[in-house]
Short mmCIF file of C-alpha atoms and ligand atoms in Angstrom, two decimals:
data_model
loop_
_atom_site.label_atom_id
_atom_site.label_comp_id
_atom_site.label_asym_id
_atom_site.label_seq_id
_atom_site.Cartn_x
_atom_site.Cartn_y
_atom_site.Cartn_z
CA GLN A 725 8.81 4.57 -15.09
CA SER A 726 10.18 7.85 -13.64
CA HIS A 727 7.93 7.72 -10.55
CA LEU A 728 5.72 5.28 -8.66
CA LEU A 729 2.52 7.28 -8.29
CA GLY A 730 -0.02 4.48 -8.56
CA ILE A 731 -0.71 0.94 -9.74
CA GLU A 732 -2.85 2.23 -12.62
CA PRO A 733 0.05 2.86 -15.08
CA LEU A 734 1.87 -0.43 -14.33
CA HIS A 735 1.72 -3.44 -16.66
CA PRO A 736 1.51 -6.99 -15.28
CA ALA A 737 5.13 -7.61 -16.39
CA GLY A 738 6.26 -4.50 -14.50
CA ILE A 739 4.46 -5.66 -11.38
CA THR A 740 6.13 -9.07 -11.66
CA THR A 741 9.56 -7.42 -12.06
CA ILE A 742 9.08 -5.46 -8.81
CA LEU A 743 7.85 -8.56 -6.93
CA ASP A 744 10.72 -10.74 -8.23
CA LEU A 745 13.31 -8.21 -7.05
CA ALA A 746 11.46 -7.80 -3.73
CA ASP A 747 11.71 -11.58 -3.23
CA GLN A 748 15.51 -11.21 -3.39
CA TYR A 749 15.38 -8.41 -0.83
CA VAL A 750 13.31 -10.59 1.51
CA ASP A 751 16.28 -12.99 1.53
CA LEU A 752 18.74 -10.13 2.16
CA ASN A 753 16.63 -8.76 5.02
CA ARG A 754 16.70 -12.16 6.75
CA GLN A 755 20.53 -12.21 6.80
CA ALA A 756 22.72 -10.87 9.59
CA ASN A 757 24.21 -8.28 7.19
CA LYS A 758 21.24 -6.56 5.56
CA HIS A 759 23.19 -4.01 3.54
CA ALA A 760 23.46 -3.55 -0.23
CA ASP A 761 24.59 -0.54 -2.23
CA ALA A 762 21.84 -0.05 -4.82
CA LEU A 763 21.13 3.49 -3.56
CA ALA A 764 24.70 4.42 -2.53
CA GLY A 765 25.38 8.10 -3.12
CA LEU A 766 21.67 8.94 -3.47
CA THR A 767 19.57 11.10 -1.18
CA GLN A 768 16.06 10.03 -0.11
CA ILE A 769 13.67 12.47 1.57
CA ASN A 770 10.53 11.17 3.28
CA MET A 771 7.69 13.73 3.52
CA PHE A 772 4.71 12.45 5.49
CA PHE A 773 1.88 14.98 5.78
CA GLU A 774 -0.27 12.26 7.43
CA ASN A 775 0.50 9.87 10.29
CA SER A 776 2.18 6.58 9.51
CA THR A 777 3.90 3.74 11.36
CA ARG A 778 4.47 0.97 8.81
CA THR A 779 4.99 2.93 5.59
CA GLN A 780 7.33 5.57 6.97
CA ALA A 781 9.42 3.12 9.04
CA SER A 782 9.76 0.67 6.16
CA PHE A 783 10.69 3.34 3.59
CA GLU A 784 13.35 4.63 6.00
CA LEU A 785 14.74 1.14 6.65
CA ALA A 786 14.58 0.30 2.94
CA GLY A 787 16.60 3.39 2.00
CA LYS A 788 19.18 2.86 4.74
CA ARG A 789 19.64 -0.84 3.93
CA LEU A 790 20.34 0.11 0.31
CA GLY A 791 22.90 2.77 1.28
CA ALA A 792 20.96 6.00 0.62
CA ASP A 793 21.29 9.13 2.75
CA VAL A 794 17.79 9.23 4.24
CA MET A 795 16.15 12.31 5.72
CA ASN A 796 12.73 12.25 7.38
CA MET A 797 11.14 15.70 7.12
CA ALA A 798 9.29 16.50 10.34
CA MET A 799 6.27 17.99 8.56
CA GLN A 800 4.67 19.15 11.84
CA ALA A 801 7.75 21.32 12.45
CA SER A 802 8.15 22.47 8.83
CA SER A 803 7.32 25.85 7.28
CA ILE A 804 4.05 24.31 5.97
CA LYS A 805 2.81 25.38 9.41
CA LYS A 806 3.71 28.99 8.49
CA GLY A 807 1.63 28.88 5.32
CA GLU A 808 4.16 27.61 2.78
CA THR A 809 2.41 25.63 0.05
CA LEU A 810 3.08 22.00 -0.82
CA ILE A 811 4.60 23.05 -4.15
CA ASP A 812 6.89 25.69 -2.62
CA THR A 813 8.00 23.13 -0.04
CA ALA A 814 8.71 20.64 -2.83
CA LEU A 815 10.64 23.21 -4.88
CA THR A 816 12.70 24.13 -1.82
CA LEU A 817 13.62 20.50 -1.19
CA ASN A 818 14.22 19.95 -4.93
CA ALA A 819 16.88 22.68 -4.84
CA MET A 820 18.83 20.46 -2.39
CA HIS A 821 19.16 17.78 -5.14
CA PRO A 822 17.33 14.80 -3.65
CA ASP A 823 17.11 11.66 -5.80
CA LEU A 824 14.05 10.01 -4.23
CA LEU A 825 11.08 11.76 -2.64
CA VAL A 826 8.64 9.61 -0.68
CA VAL A 827 5.38 11.48 -0.08
CA ARG A 828 2.19 10.79 1.86
CA HIS A 829 -0.54 13.43 1.67
CA PRO A 830 -4.20 13.61 2.77
CA HIS A 831 -5.37 14.95 -0.61
CA SER A 832 -5.91 12.70 -3.63
CA GLY A 833 -3.69 13.85 -6.51
CA ALA A 834 -1.29 15.90 -4.35
CA VAL A 835 1.62 13.51 -4.95
CA ASP A 836 1.07 13.52 -8.75
CA LEU A 837 1.10 17.32 -8.69
CA LEU A 838 4.30 17.41 -6.69
CA ALA A 839 5.97 14.93 -9.06
CA GLN A 840 5.44 17.39 -11.94
CA LYS A 841 7.48 20.06 -10.13
CA VAL A 842 10.63 18.18 -9.15
CA ASN A 843 13.41 16.46 -11.08
CA CYS A 844 13.83 13.33 -9.00
CA ALA A 845 11.89 10.09 -8.59
CA VAL A 846 8.70 10.42 -6.52
CA LEU A 847 7.06 7.53 -4.69
CA ASN A 848 3.46 7.81 -3.54
CA ALA A 849 3.20 6.61 0.08
CA GLY A 850 -0.59 7.15 0.04
CA ASP A 851 -2.61 10.13 -1.24
CA GLY A 852 -6.12 10.66 0.13
CA ARG A 853 -8.52 8.00 -1.13
CA HIS A 854 -6.63 7.68 -4.40
CA GLU A 855 -3.75 5.17 -4.31
CA HIS A 856 -1.26 3.45 -2.01
CA PRO A 857 0.81 1.58 -4.60
CA THR A 858 3.52 0.11 -2.38
CA GLN A 859 0.81 -1.29 -0.06
CA ALA A 860 -0.83 -3.11 -2.98
CA LEU A 861 2.58 -4.41 -4.11
CA LEU A 862 3.46 -5.71 -0.65
CA ASP A 863 0.02 -7.32 -0.41
CA ALA A 864 0.59 -8.94 -3.79
CA LEU A 865 3.98 -10.28 -2.70
CA THR A 866 2.45 -11.67 0.51
CA ILE A 867 -0.31 -13.41 -1.46
CA ARG A 868 2.11 -14.78 -4.07
CA ARG A 869 4.40 -16.25 -1.39
CA ALA A 870 1.49 -17.73 0.62
CA LYS A 871 -0.47 -19.13 -2.34
CA GLY A 872 2.37 -19.84 -4.77
CA ARG A 873 0.76 -17.71 -7.49
CA LEU A 874 -0.86 -14.32 -8.09
CA HIS A 875 -3.51 -15.22 -10.66
CA ARG A 876 -6.86 -17.01 -10.71
CA LEU A 877 -7.36 -16.48 -6.97
CA SER A 878 -10.61 -15.40 -5.35
CA ILE A 879 -9.99 -12.45 -3.05
CA ALA A 880 -12.48 -10.69 -0.77
CA ILE A 881 -11.69 -7.10 0.25
CA CYS A 882 -13.95 -6.28 3.19
CA GLY A 883 -15.08 -3.17 5.04
CA ASP A 884 -14.76 0.53 4.32
CA ILE A 885 -14.04 0.40 0.59
CA ALA A 886 -15.28 3.93 -0.11
CA HIS A 887 -12.55 5.72 1.83
CA SER A 888 -9.72 3.27 1.17
CA ARG A 889 -6.75 3.96 -1.09
CA VAL A 890 -5.50 0.48 -0.11
CA ALA A 891 -8.67 -1.07 -1.57
CA ARG A 892 -8.40 1.00 -4.74
CA SER A 893 -4.76 0.07 -5.44
CA ASN A 894 -5.45 -3.59 -4.61
CA ILE A 895 -8.54 -3.75 -6.85
CA ILE A 896 -6.48 -2.40 -9.76
CA LEU A 897 -3.46 -4.64 -9.15
CA LEU A 898 -5.36 -7.86 -8.49
CA GLY A 899 -7.54 -7.22 -11.54
CA LYS A 900 -4.50 -6.67 -13.78
CA MET A 901 -3.12 -10.03 -12.57
CA GLU A 902 -6.39 -11.78 -13.50
CA ASN A 903 -7.82 -12.56 -10.07
CA ARG A 904 -11.50 -12.54 -9.05
CA VAL A 905 -12.06 -9.65 -6.65
CA ARG A 906 -15.09 -9.42 -4.37
CA LEU A 907 -15.89 -6.33 -2.33
CA VAL A 908 -17.82 -6.93 0.90
CA GLY A 909 -19.23 -4.19 3.11
CA PRO A 910 -22.20 -1.97 3.91
CA PRO A 911 -23.65 -0.23 0.82
CA THR A 912 -22.96 3.13 2.57
CA LEU A 913 -19.23 2.35 2.50
CA MET A 914 -19.16 1.16 -1.12
CA PRO A 915 -18.08 3.74 -3.75
CA SER A 916 -20.60 4.43 -6.52
CA GLY A 917 -19.76 2.93 -9.92
CA ILE A 918 -17.38 0.39 -8.39
CA SER A 919 -18.73 -2.52 -10.45
CA GLU A 920 -17.10 -0.88 -13.51
CA PHE A 921 -13.81 -2.18 -12.06
CA GLY A 922 -14.93 -5.77 -12.80
CA VAL A 923 -15.55 -6.69 -9.15
CA GLU A 924 -18.46 -8.47 -7.47
CA VAL A 925 -20.14 -6.58 -4.62
CA PHE A 926 -21.70 -8.15 -1.49
CA ASP A 927 -23.28 -6.69 1.65
CA ASP A 928 -23.29 -10.02 3.49
CA MET A 929 -19.99 -11.36 4.87
CA ARG A 930 -20.96 -15.03 4.73
CA GLU A 931 -21.93 -14.81 1.06
CA GLY A 932 -18.96 -12.62 0.17
CA LEU A 933 -16.41 -14.88 1.86
CA ARG A 934 -17.79 -18.14 0.46
CA ASP A 935 -14.85 -20.22 -0.89
CA VAL A 936 -12.42 -17.32 -1.23
CA ASP A 937 -8.63 -17.88 -1.06
CA VAL A 938 -7.82 -14.54 0.56
CA VAL A 939 -9.71 -12.35 3.05
CA MET A 940 -8.41 -8.78 3.20
CA MET A 941 -9.90 -6.68 6.02
CA LEU A 942 -9.91 -2.87 6.08
CA ARG A 943 -10.14 -0.32 8.88
CA LEU A 944 -13.09 2.09 9.18
CA GLN A 945 -11.38 5.29 8.03
CA ARG A 946 -13.23 7.76 10.21
CA GLU A 947 -10.76 10.56 9.39
CA ARG A 948 -12.10 10.59 5.80
CA MET A 949 -15.82 10.27 6.60
CA ASP A 950 -16.52 14.04 6.56
CA GLY A 951 -19.34 13.77 9.11
CA GLY A 952 -21.23 11.27 6.91
CA PHE A 953 -22.42 7.82 7.95
CA ILE A 954 -20.39 6.42 10.85
CA PRO A 955 -21.62 3.00 12.03
CA SER A 956 -21.51 2.06 15.72
CA GLU A 957 -18.52 -0.21 16.42
CA ARG A 958 -20.64 -2.93 18.07
CA GLU A 959 -23.13 -3.12 15.21
CA TYR A 960 -20.33 -2.97 12.64
CA PHE A 961 -18.39 -5.82 14.25
CA HIS A 962 -21.54 -7.92 14.48
CA ARG A 963 -22.28 -7.57 10.75
CA PHE A 964 -18.90 -7.01 9.13
CA GLY A 965 -16.16 -7.83 11.68
CA LEU A 966 -14.14 -10.93 10.83
CA ASP A 967 -14.58 -13.66 13.44
CA ALA A 968 -14.11 -17.44 13.33
CA GLU A 969 -17.68 -18.14 12.25
CA LYS A 970 -17.60 -15.74 9.28
CA LEU A 971 -14.12 -16.94 8.31
CA SER A 972 -15.40 -20.56 8.25
CA HIS A 973 -17.22 -19.69 4.99
CA ALA A 974 -13.89 -19.06 3.19
CA LYS A 975 -11.70 -21.92 1.94
CA ALA A 976 -10.12 -23.95 4.75
CA ASP A 977 -6.67 -22.63 3.76
CA ALA A 978 -7.73 -19.03 3.15
CA ILE A 979 -5.29 -16.43 4.45
CA VAL A 980 -6.30 -13.34 6.44
CA MET A 981 -4.74 -9.97 5.65
CA HIS A 982 -4.94 -6.44 7.06
CA PRO A 983 -2.84 -3.46 5.95
CA GLY A 984 -2.86 -1.92 9.44
CA PRO A 985 -3.39 0.02 11.55
CA MET A 986 -5.87 -2.53 12.89
CA ASN A 987 -8.80 -1.92 15.22
CA ARG A 988 -9.32 -5.18 17.10
CA GLY A 989 -12.95 -5.87 17.91
CA VAL A 990 -14.14 -3.45 15.20
CA GLU A 991 -13.22 -4.92 11.78
CA ILE A 992 -11.36 -8.00 13.05
CA ASP A 993 -11.41 -10.28 16.09
CA GLY A 994 -8.04 -10.20 17.87
CA THR A 995 -7.79 -14.00 17.98
CA ILE A 996 -8.10 -14.19 14.15
CA ALA A 997 -5.49 -11.46 13.71
CA ASP A 998 -3.07 -13.40 15.95
CA ASP A 999 -3.77 -16.87 14.51
CA ILE A 1000 -0.46 -17.77 12.87
CA ASN A 1001 -2.15 -20.52 10.84
CA ARG A 1002 -4.44 -18.03 9.06
CA SER A 1003 -3.17 -14.49 9.56
CA VAL A 1004 -0.31 -13.15 7.39
CA ILE A 1005 -0.49 -9.63 8.87
CA GLN A 1006 3.09 -9.71 10.20
CA GLU A 1007 4.34 -11.12 6.87
CA GLN A 1008 2.71 -8.11 5.16
CA VAL A 1009 4.84 -5.81 7.32
CA GLU A 1010 7.98 -7.80 6.48
CA MET A 1011 7.16 -7.68 2.75
CA GLY A 1012 6.71 -3.91 3.04
CA VAL A 1013 10.43 -3.31 3.58
CA ALA A 1014 11.43 -5.61 0.68
CA VAL A 1015 8.90 -4.14 -1.76
CA ARG A 1016 10.00 -0.58 -0.96
CA MET A 1017 13.65 -1.58 -1.45
CA ALA A 1018 12.75 -3.06 -4.85
CA ALA A 1019 10.67 -0.06 -5.92
CA MET A 1020 13.38 2.45 -4.99
CA ASP A 1021 16.13 0.29 -6.54
CA LEU A 1022 14.28 0.10 -9.88
CA LEU A 1023 13.42 3.82 -9.91
CA ALA A 1024 17.03 4.68 -9.06
CA ARG A 1025 18.27 2.57 -12.02
CA ASN A 1026 15.90 4.50 -14.33
CA LEU A 1027 16.96 7.83 -12.81
CA ARG A 1028 20.65 7.05 -13.29
CA ALA A 1029 20.04 5.92 -16.89
CA ARG A 1030 18.06 9.10 -17.64
CA ARG A 1031 20.72 11.33 -16.14
CA ALA A 1032 23.49 9.53 -18.05
CA ALA A 1033 21.53 9.97 -21.32
CA GLU A 1034 21.00 13.68 -20.59
CA LYS A 1035 24.74 14.07 -19.92
CA GLU A 1036 25.56 12.43 -23.26
CA VAL A 1037 23.27 14.86 -25.09
CA THR A 1038 24.84 17.91 -23.45
CA VAL A 1039 28.49 16.79 -23.95
N1 CP B 1474 -0.73 0.33 5.91
C1 CP B 1474 -0.30 1.59 6.17
O1 CP B 1474 -0.22 2.45 5.30
O2 CP B 1474 0.05 1.79 7.48
P1 CP B 1474 0.62 3.16 8.07
O3 CP B 1474 -0.48 4.18 7.99
O4 CP B 1474 1.04 2.84 9.49
O5 CP B 1474 1.79 3.57 7.22
#
């Protein structure tokens, strides 16, 4: 692969390769000296056109731990504010010879478009409702480490599926790895035609969570609701918020996940989120750094190989 734009083009073997390398980086990140040189001499630019805590911080740490020169573009202070287009901004940065561009954008497809205009590796850090591939990979690594496998598991993804790029990337990845995926949420927050993805759909939490191995909660993404249906928080928590009683319908050893940012008392009870026997939310954050190190390492190897081959042709 030249870029990581989504989970869609990845094969199961490719997903396993990323997760296996990420496992090694988990070990490195737990040592006193966290540095390696996989990205030494390379330049990484992070362009976040949407807010982020976890993704931006972990991409920055990942790049620095692997020896890259990392620049975070302050998009609020950039010439985008003066009317420069996304493509002109990308071409301008491309002229400075970056090797890795990490991009988050509110519009689905914007990162794919940008990748066609530059000659470095592009990583999608979340585009609109489309994909958030490194989130799905870090979720997969978290599940694999907690459950000892990433196949034949029953996984419930709950909440605002319609507006969620996290849900979309996870549905694709977990399906490719031969898991049973259930989607649980109000019909108004369920995308049309979703059953074509081979998932089961529920609008009742107790039914949807029955005997699952993994419960993945999602935030209500009000910023993408375009003035459409917005449920009241109280009513939503009552019907779809994860609390101890609803969780009791899952397997006794089911793990609880949330990609963050989390709204306690809306989609999840704070005591469940903090329960270290069930919640793996902090592990997800830890896996995020390792997965992003692995993804950038593998893309950089491909980039170097491509550049070496091009050099041979021109000599
Ligand atoms: N999960 C996730 O993408 O979080 P941020 O928006 O904080 O990056």
